[in-house]
């Protein structure tokens, strides 16, 4: 347990955090970056990233994040493992407490804590947590080789997870609540072409069942219409891919958040309503949510922090 201070503290280690760290280090802000529970963020649980510029053949999420981390380290970022448990933005320098009990005081803070997977809110998701329920196909897909699984959601994440699982599992159901997939055209085509993926449109999950582990899901189709029907599917794994919630719980009451919990920035820059606190990446971006846009925002946040410090001196 030790206390330290920095010109720039970065909270979170996704593409936004590491990019901010690269820029802040090169600007001699000697940043400290607290990496959080999942160093590398959401991309460490994804498979192939095909849309990050500079990788014509694609790159795996974990490798991309490892490269970004190494690049931040190369320029001297002080990378620290741990979770920030509380922040005090009421006066400068800001004070942040880490879960090992240490405190960090900082002239500027860049928040890049990202977002986490959402769940449907069914009691069965908790009941079968780790026993067939997962929000990460790349983490847990291996356990379902030659088995049958379901993925919930109709966006790019759901399609990506379904495709990944289709390479391991015998059969994949994709449970989509509307009558169309929201995912990009290319992902839709890949999913619809895949022989072992069955898309269940207009379907919602009522619950899961099984003795100790998941053995099936109860599905309702065309809910509230005269075509409504309830049926069971036999599955061994149930994967959630229905979007994300920004990781902002520790900032409630400290900075302005919108009604869904995203950090509000001033639009022209990454500034929050607290001078000296900046936000970058998914935690402040409910619209684009891409690795490259998060990285771009991380760069802007570091430049904003540098400018802020210059203006104060
Ligand atoms: P999205 O918000 O795009 O999609 C969420 C999906 O889950 C939607 O189909 C939504 O249904 C469904 N959903 C939400 N809540 C529920 C619920 N309670 N019950 C059932 N279904 C529900 O999230 P994603 O995580 O898929 O994507 C986020 C962003 O990241 C997007 O911009 C996406 O393009 C991008 N992305 C890009 C990738 C890539 O390019 N390789 C990979 C993954 C993500 P409905 O349509 O009815 O709202």
Short mmCIF file of C-alpha atoms and ligand atoms in Angstrom, two decimals:
data_model
loop_
_atom_site.label_atom_id
_atom_site.label_comp_id
_atom_site.label_asym_id
_atom_site.label_seq_id
_atom_site.Cartn_x
_atom_site.Cartn_y
_atom_site.Cartn_z
CA UNK A 1 0.00 0.00 0.00
CA UNK A 2 1.71 3.22 -1.11
CA UNK A 3 0.57 6.66 -2.16
CA UNK A 4 1.67 8.39 -5.31
CA UNK A 5 0.95 11.40 -7.44
CA UNK A 6 0.94 12.11 -11.15
CA UNK A 7 0.14 14.78 -13.67
CA UNK A 8 -2.21 12.40 -15.43
CA UNK A 9 -4.05 9.39 -14.08
CA UNK A 10 -5.73 7.09 -16.58
CA UNK A 11 -8.41 4.75 -15.28
CA UNK A 12 -9.07 1.75 -17.53
CA UNK A 13 -7.07 -0.18 -20.07
CA UNK A 14 -8.99 -0.60 -23.30
CA UNK A 15 -7.96 1.02 -26.59
CA UNK A 16 -8.91 4.44 -25.17
CA UNK A 17 -6.83 4.07 -22.00
CA UNK A 18 -3.70 2.69 -23.66
CA UNK A 19 -3.82 5.25 -26.46
CA UNK A 20 -4.22 8.05 -23.92
CA UNK A 21 -1.22 6.56 -22.09
CA UNK A 22 0.93 6.52 -25.24
CA UNK A 23 0.19 10.20 -25.90
CA UNK A 24 0.45 11.32 -22.27
CA UNK A 25 3.78 9.50 -21.83
CA UNK A 26 5.20 11.07 -24.97
CA UNK A 27 4.08 14.47 -23.66
CA UNK A 28 6.07 13.87 -20.44
CA UNK A 29 2.99 13.75 -18.23
CA UNK A 30 4.40 10.58 -16.61
CA UNK A 31 0.96 8.98 -16.51
CA UNK A 32 -0.14 6.25 -14.12
CA UNK A 33 -2.64 3.85 -15.67
CA UNK A 34 -4.77 1.67 -13.38
CA UNK A 35 -5.73 -1.29 -15.53
CA UNK A 36 -8.89 -2.55 -13.83
CA UNK A 37 -10.24 -6.04 -13.46
CA UNK A 38 -9.81 -7.03 -17.10
CA UNK A 39 -6.56 -5.55 -18.45
CA UNK A 40 -7.07 -4.87 -22.14
CA UNK A 41 -10.82 -4.48 -21.73
CA UNK A 42 -13.53 -5.94 -23.89
CA UNK A 43 -11.28 -6.69 -26.86
CA UNK A 44 -9.46 -9.35 -24.86
CA UNK A 45 -12.65 -11.39 -25.04
CA UNK A 46 -13.24 -10.94 -28.75
CA UNK A 47 -11.91 -13.05 -31.58
CA UNK A 48 -10.76 -11.54 -34.82
CA UNK A 49 -10.74 -7.75 -35.21
CA UNK A 50 -10.98 -7.00 -38.91
CA UNK A 51 -11.69 -3.29 -38.84
CA UNK A 52 -8.81 -1.78 -36.89
CA UNK A 53 -6.77 0.22 -39.43
CA UNK A 54 -3.27 -1.05 -40.05
CA UNK A 55 -4.04 -4.77 -39.89
CA UNK A 56 -4.93 -5.81 -43.46
CA UNK A 57 -5.22 -9.47 -42.44
CA UNK A 58 -7.02 -8.74 -39.15
CA UNK A 59 -5.65 -9.25 -35.66
CA UNK A 60 -6.95 -11.05 -32.59
CA UNK A 61 -8.38 -8.82 -29.85
CA UNK A 62 -5.88 -10.02 -27.20
CA UNK A 63 -2.90 -9.45 -29.51
CA UNK A 64 -4.08 -5.96 -30.44
CA UNK A 65 -4.41 -5.05 -26.78
CA UNK A 66 -1.06 -6.59 -25.87
CA UNK A 67 0.55 -4.47 -28.62
CA UNK A 68 -1.14 -1.30 -27.35
CA UNK A 69 -0.07 -2.11 -23.80
CA UNK A 70 3.55 -2.67 -24.86
CA UNK A 71 3.51 0.60 -26.78
CA UNK A 72 2.30 2.47 -23.68
CA UNK A 73 4.96 0.74 -21.59
CA UNK A 74 7.68 1.57 -24.09
CA UNK A 75 7.12 5.28 -23.51
CA UNK A 76 7.20 4.89 -19.74
CA UNK A 77 3.58 4.60 -18.61
CA UNK A 78 3.38 3.38 -15.01
CA UNK A 79 0.95 0.48 -15.48
CA UNK A 80 -0.70 -0.71 -12.28
CA UNK A 81 -2.93 -3.68 -11.66
CA UNK A 82 -5.98 -3.04 -9.54
CA UNK A 83 -9.40 -1.49 -9.47
CA UNK A 84 -10.18 2.09 -8.58
CA UNK A 85 -12.76 1.88 -5.80
CA UNK A 86 -13.55 5.58 -5.23
CA UNK A 87 -12.75 9.01 -6.59
CA UNK A 88 -12.87 12.47 -5.13
CA UNK A 89 -13.20 15.09 -7.85
CA UNK A 90 -14.37 17.84 -5.48
CA UNK A 91 -10.99 19.62 -5.57
CA UNK A 92 -7.65 19.50 -7.37
CA UNK A 93 -5.44 17.59 -7.21
CA UNK A 94 -8.01 14.83 -7.54
CA UNK A 95 -7.79 11.88 -5.21
CA UNK A 96 -8.41 8.29 -6.23
CA UNK A 97 -8.37 5.17 -4.07
CA UNK A 98 -7.31 1.78 -5.46
CA UNK A 99 -8.50 -1.60 -4.14
CA UNK A 100 -5.12 -2.36 -2.53
CA UNK A 101 -5.77 0.63 -0.26
CA UNK A 102 -3.30 2.95 -2.01
CA UNK A 103 -4.25 6.46 -3.08
CA UNK A 104 -3.19 8.38 -6.14
CA UNK A 105 -3.42 12.15 -6.41
CA UNK A 106 -3.61 13.52 -9.93
CA UNK A 107 -3.67 16.89 -11.63
CA UNK A 108 -5.79 15.44 -14.43
CA UNK A 109 -7.80 12.23 -14.77
CA UNK A 110 -8.76 10.42 -17.96
CA UNK A 111 -11.64 8.02 -17.44
CA UNK A 112 -11.64 5.12 -19.90
CA UNK A 113 -13.36 2.41 -17.90
CA UNK A 114 -15.35 1.10 -20.87
CA UNK A 115 -18.58 -0.84 -20.66
CA UNK A 116 -19.65 -4.31 -19.50
CA UNK A 117 -21.96 -6.93 -20.93
CA UNK A 118 -25.65 -6.65 -20.09
CA UNK A 119 -27.80 -9.52 -18.88
CA UNK A 120 -31.52 -10.07 -19.47
CA UNK A 121 -32.27 -9.87 -15.76
CA UNK A 122 -33.69 -13.39 -15.46
CA UNK A 123 -33.20 -15.05 -12.05
CA UNK A 124 -31.99 -18.13 -13.97
CA UNK A 125 -28.98 -16.20 -15.29
CA UNK A 126 -27.69 -15.98 -11.74
CA UNK A 127 -28.79 -19.49 -10.85
CA UNK A 128 -26.75 -20.96 -13.72
CA UNK A 129 -23.86 -18.47 -13.71
CA UNK A 130 -20.77 -20.47 -14.62
CA UNK A 131 -23.02 -23.52 -15.12
CA UNK A 132 -24.01 -22.82 -18.70
CA UNK A 133 -24.60 -19.05 -18.68
CA UNK A 134 -21.90 -16.78 -20.08
CA UNK A 135 -21.47 -13.36 -21.68
CA UNK A 136 -18.23 -14.27 -23.42
CA UNK A 137 -18.10 -16.88 -26.17
CA UNK A 138 -14.35 -16.66 -26.63
CA UNK A 139 -13.78 -17.20 -22.91
CA UNK A 140 -16.16 -20.10 -22.49
CA UNK A 141 -16.91 -21.45 -25.98
CA UNK A 142 -14.30 -24.17 -25.61
CA UNK A 143 -16.47 -25.93 -23.00
CA UNK A 144 -19.23 -26.39 -25.55
CA UNK A 145 -17.39 -28.27 -28.25
CA UNK A 146 -19.83 -30.50 -30.15
CA UNK A 147 -22.67 -29.35 -27.87
CA UNK A 148 -25.70 -27.12 -28.54
CA UNK A 149 -25.73 -23.49 -27.46
CA UNK A 150 -27.88 -20.37 -27.76
CA UNK A 151 -26.76 -16.78 -28.23
CA UNK A 152 -29.15 -13.93 -27.37
CA UNK A 153 -29.07 -10.70 -29.40
CA UNK A 154 -29.20 -9.46 -32.95
CA UNK A 155 -26.27 -7.03 -33.14
CA UNK A 156 -22.69 -7.47 -34.34
CA UNK A 157 -21.60 -8.92 -31.02
CA UNK A 158 -24.30 -11.60 -31.10
CA UNK A 159 -23.47 -12.49 -34.71
CA UNK A 160 -19.76 -12.60 -33.96
CA UNK A 161 -20.33 -14.83 -30.94
CA UNK A 162 -22.70 -17.10 -32.88
CA UNK A 163 -20.16 -17.48 -35.69
CA UNK A 164 -17.35 -18.19 -33.27
CA UNK A 165 -19.44 -20.77 -31.44
CA UNK A 166 -20.59 -22.36 -34.71
CA UNK A 167 -16.97 -23.41 -35.24
CA UNK A 168 -16.95 -25.30 -31.96
CA UNK A 169 -20.50 -26.34 -31.17
CA UNK A 170 -22.69 -28.82 -33.01
CA UNK A 171 -25.56 -26.35 -33.25
CA UNK A 172 -26.13 -22.70 -32.39
CA UNK A 173 -29.46 -20.95 -31.88
CA UNK A 174 -29.47 -17.19 -32.25
CA UNK A 175 -32.39 -15.77 -30.25
CA UNK A 176 -33.45 -12.42 -31.73
CA UNK A 177 -36.30 -10.43 -30.26
CA UNK A 178 -37.18 -8.59 -33.50
CA UNK A 179 -37.83 -9.93 -36.99
CA UNK A 180 -34.46 -8.70 -38.26
CA UNK A 181 -30.80 -8.62 -37.28
CA UNK A 182 -29.40 -5.23 -36.32
CA UNK A 183 -25.86 -6.38 -37.18
CA UNK A 184 -23.90 -5.12 -40.20
CA UNK A 185 -24.83 -6.67 -43.54
CA UNK A 186 -21.63 -8.68 -43.81
CA UNK A 187 -22.16 -10.27 -40.38
CA UNK A 188 -25.83 -10.98 -41.16
CA UNK A 189 -24.87 -12.76 -44.36
CA UNK A 190 -22.25 -14.87 -42.62
CA UNK A 191 -24.71 -15.92 -39.92
CA UNK A 192 -27.58 -16.65 -42.29
CA UNK A 193 -25.30 -18.74 -44.52
CA UNK A 194 -23.95 -20.86 -41.70
CA UNK A 195 -25.61 -24.28 -41.74
CA UNK A 196 -25.38 -24.99 -38.02
CA UNK A 197 -26.83 -21.63 -36.93
CA UNK A 198 -30.61 -21.39 -36.59
CA UNK A 199 -31.94 -17.87 -36.12
CA UNK A 200 -35.07 -17.70 -33.96
CA UNK A 201 -36.63 -14.36 -34.92
CA UNK A 202 -39.34 -12.69 -32.79
CA UNK A 203 -38.25 -14.77 -29.82
CA UNK A 204 -37.55 -13.97 -26.19
CA UNK A 205 -36.23 -16.16 -23.40
CA UNK A 206 -38.60 -16.81 -20.50
CA UNK A 207 -36.23 -18.91 -18.44
CA UNK A 208 -33.66 -21.67 -18.32
CA UNK A 209 -33.93 -25.15 -16.91
CA UNK A 210 -31.69 -28.03 -15.97
CA UNK A 211 -30.79 -30.08 -12.91
CA UNK A 212 -27.44 -28.53 -12.04
CA UNK A 213 -26.31 -27.09 -15.32
CA UNK A 214 -28.29 -25.54 -18.17
CA UNK A 215 -30.14 -28.17 -20.16
CA UNK A 216 -32.58 -25.97 -22.02
CA UNK A 217 -34.35 -22.63 -22.46
CA UNK A 218 -38.03 -21.76 -22.51
CA UNK A 219 -38.73 -19.49 -25.46
CA UNK A 220 -41.74 -17.34 -26.29
CA UNK A 221 -42.31 -16.52 -29.95
CA UNK A 222 -44.45 -13.67 -31.31
CA UNK A 223 -45.28 -12.54 -27.79
CA UNK A 224 -48.60 -10.74 -27.42
CA UNK A 225 -49.87 -11.68 -30.90
CA UNK A 226 -52.34 -14.34 -32.00
CA UNK A 227 -49.34 -16.34 -33.23
CA UNK A 228 -47.79 -16.46 -29.76
CA UNK A 229 -46.30 -19.80 -28.80
CA UNK A 230 -44.06 -21.10 -26.06
CA UNK A 231 -41.57 -23.88 -26.67
CA UNK A 232 -38.39 -25.35 -25.24
CA UNK A 233 -35.00 -25.70 -26.88
CA UNK A 234 -32.43 -28.16 -25.59
CA UNK A 235 -29.14 -26.33 -25.03
CA UNK A 236 -26.00 -26.76 -22.97
CA UNK A 237 -24.85 -23.14 -23.04
CA UNK A 238 -26.64 -19.77 -23.00
CA UNK A 239 -24.60 -16.77 -24.17
CA UNK A 240 -25.70 -13.15 -23.67
CA UNK A 241 -24.77 -10.64 -26.36
CA UNK A 242 -27.34 -7.89 -25.91
CA UNK A 243 -25.18 -4.85 -25.51
CA UNK A 244 -23.28 -3.14 -22.75
CA UNK A 245 -23.59 -0.89 -19.72
CA UNK A 246 -21.01 1.86 -19.13
CA UNK A 247 -18.75 1.26 -16.12
CA UNK A 248 -19.50 4.46 -14.25
CA UNK A 249 -20.81 3.34 -10.85
CA UNK A 250 -17.85 4.88 -8.99
CA UNK A 251 -18.40 8.25 -10.70
CA UNK A 252 -22.03 8.72 -9.68
CA UNK A 253 -22.33 12.07 -7.92
CA UNK A 254 -18.82 13.10 -9.02
CA UNK A 255 -19.37 13.97 -12.69
CA UNK A 256 -22.33 14.40 -15.03
CA UNK A 257 -23.73 11.17 -16.48
CA UNK A 258 -26.58 10.87 -18.95
CA UNK A 259 -29.78 8.99 -18.15
CA UNK A 260 -28.24 5.65 -19.20
CA UNK A 261 -25.06 6.18 -17.19
CA UNK A 262 -22.67 7.32 -19.94
CA UNK A 263 -20.28 10.16 -19.07
CA UNK A 264 -21.28 13.43 -20.70
CA UNK A 265 -18.45 15.23 -22.50
CA UNK A 266 -18.71 18.67 -23.98
CA UNK A 267 -18.79 17.35 -27.54
CA UNK A 268 -16.00 19.48 -28.98
CA UNK A 269 -13.47 17.91 -26.63
CA UNK A 270 -13.27 15.06 -24.13
CA UNK A 271 -13.84 17.43 -21.18
CA UNK A 272 -16.42 16.43 -18.58
CA UNK A 273 -18.21 18.99 -16.42
CA UNK A 274 -15.30 18.81 -13.93
CA UNK A 275 -12.32 20.83 -15.22
CA UNK A 276 -9.31 18.51 -15.41
CA UNK A 277 -11.36 15.30 -15.74
CA UNK A 278 -11.67 13.88 -19.24
CA UNK A 279 -13.44 10.80 -20.60
CA UNK A 280 -12.65 8.58 -23.57
CA UNK A 281 -13.96 5.44 -25.22
CA UNK A 282 -17.11 3.40 -24.63
CA UNK A 283 -17.67 4.92 -21.18
CA UNK A 284 -18.51 8.21 -22.90
CA UNK A 285 -19.67 6.98 -26.28
CA UNK A 286 -23.03 5.26 -26.64
CA UNK A 287 -22.99 5.86 -30.41
CA UNK A 288 -19.85 4.60 -32.17
CA UNK A 289 -18.37 2.14 -29.64
CA UNK A 290 -15.55 0.98 -31.90
CA UNK A 291 -11.98 0.14 -30.91
CA UNK A 292 -10.64 2.71 -33.35
CA UNK A 293 -13.01 5.48 -32.25
CA UNK A 294 -12.15 4.70 -28.61
CA UNK A 295 -8.43 4.90 -29.44
CA UNK A 296 -9.03 8.22 -31.22
CA UNK A 297 -10.87 9.56 -28.21
CA UNK A 298 -8.04 8.40 -25.93
CA UNK A 299 -5.61 10.41 -28.04
CA UNK A 300 -7.85 13.47 -27.79
CA UNK A 301 -8.21 13.07 -24.02
CA UNK A 302 -4.42 13.00 -23.54
CA UNK A 303 -4.05 16.12 -25.70
CA UNK A 304 -6.85 17.79 -23.73
CA UNK A 305 -5.14 16.87 -20.43
CA UNK A 306 -1.80 18.19 -21.67
CA UNK A 307 -3.41 21.48 -22.74
CA UNK A 308 -5.24 21.76 -19.42
CA UNK A 309 -1.99 21.36 -17.48
CA UNK A 310 -0.24 23.93 -19.68
CA UNK A 311 -3.06 26.41 -19.12
CA UNK A 312 -2.82 25.96 -15.34
CA UNK A 313 0.93 26.61 -15.16
P1 LIG B 1 -26.11 -3.58 -30.06
O1 LIG B 1 -26.69 -2.57 -29.14
O2 LIG B 1 -25.74 -3.20 -31.44
O3 LIG B 1 -27.12 -4.81 -30.20
C1 LIG B 1 -27.75 -5.37 -29.08
C2 LIG B 1 -28.68 -6.46 -29.55
O4 LIG B 1 -29.24 -7.08 -28.41
C3 LIG B 1 -29.83 -5.94 -30.40
O5 LIG B 1 -30.16 -6.87 -31.38
C4 LIG B 1 -30.94 -5.81 -29.37
O6 LIG B 1 -32.22 -5.96 -29.91
C5 LIG B 1 -30.65 -6.98 -28.47
N1 LIG B 1 -31.18 -6.79 -27.13
C6 LIG B 1 -30.98 -5.75 -26.27
N2 LIG B 1 -31.64 -5.93 -25.11
C7 LIG B 1 -32.30 -7.11 -25.24
C8 LIG B 1 -33.15 -7.84 -24.40
N3 LIG B 1 -33.46 -7.42 -23.17
N4 LIG B 1 -33.65 -9.01 -24.85
C9 LIG B 1 -33.34 -9.46 -26.07
N5 LIG B 1 -32.52 -8.83 -26.94
C10 LIG B 1 -32.01 -7.66 -26.53
O7 LIG B 1 -24.87 -4.17 -29.24
P2 LIG B 1 -23.61 -4.98 -29.77
O8 LIG B 1 -22.90 -5.34 -28.53
O9 LIG B 1 -23.96 -6.05 -30.68
O10 LIG B 1 -22.75 -3.90 -30.57
C11 LIG B 1 -22.35 -2.67 -29.97
C12 LIG B 1 -21.56 -1.86 -30.99
O11 LIG B 1 -20.29 -2.49 -31.25
C13 LIG B 1 -22.26 -1.75 -32.32
O12 LIG B 1 -22.02 -0.47 -32.84
C14 LIG B 1 -21.60 -2.80 -33.16
O13 LIG B 1 -21.63 -2.50 -34.54
C15 LIG B 1 -20.15 -2.77 -32.64
N6 LIG B 1 -19.48 -4.07 -32.81
C16 LIG B 1 -18.69 -4.25 -33.92
C17 LIG B 1 -18.05 -5.45 -34.11
C18 LIG B 1 -17.20 -5.58 -35.32
O14 LIG B 1 -17.29 -4.74 -36.20
N7 LIG B 1 -16.36 -6.61 -35.41
C19 LIG B 1 -18.17 -6.58 -33.19
C20 LIG B 1 -19.06 -6.30 -32.09
C21 LIG B 1 -19.68 -5.09 -31.94
P3 LIG B 1 -32.94 -4.80 -30.78
O15 LIG B 1 -32.29 -4.82 -32.12
O16 LIG B 1 -34.33 -5.28 -30.76
O17 LIG B 1 -32.73 -3.53 -30.02
#
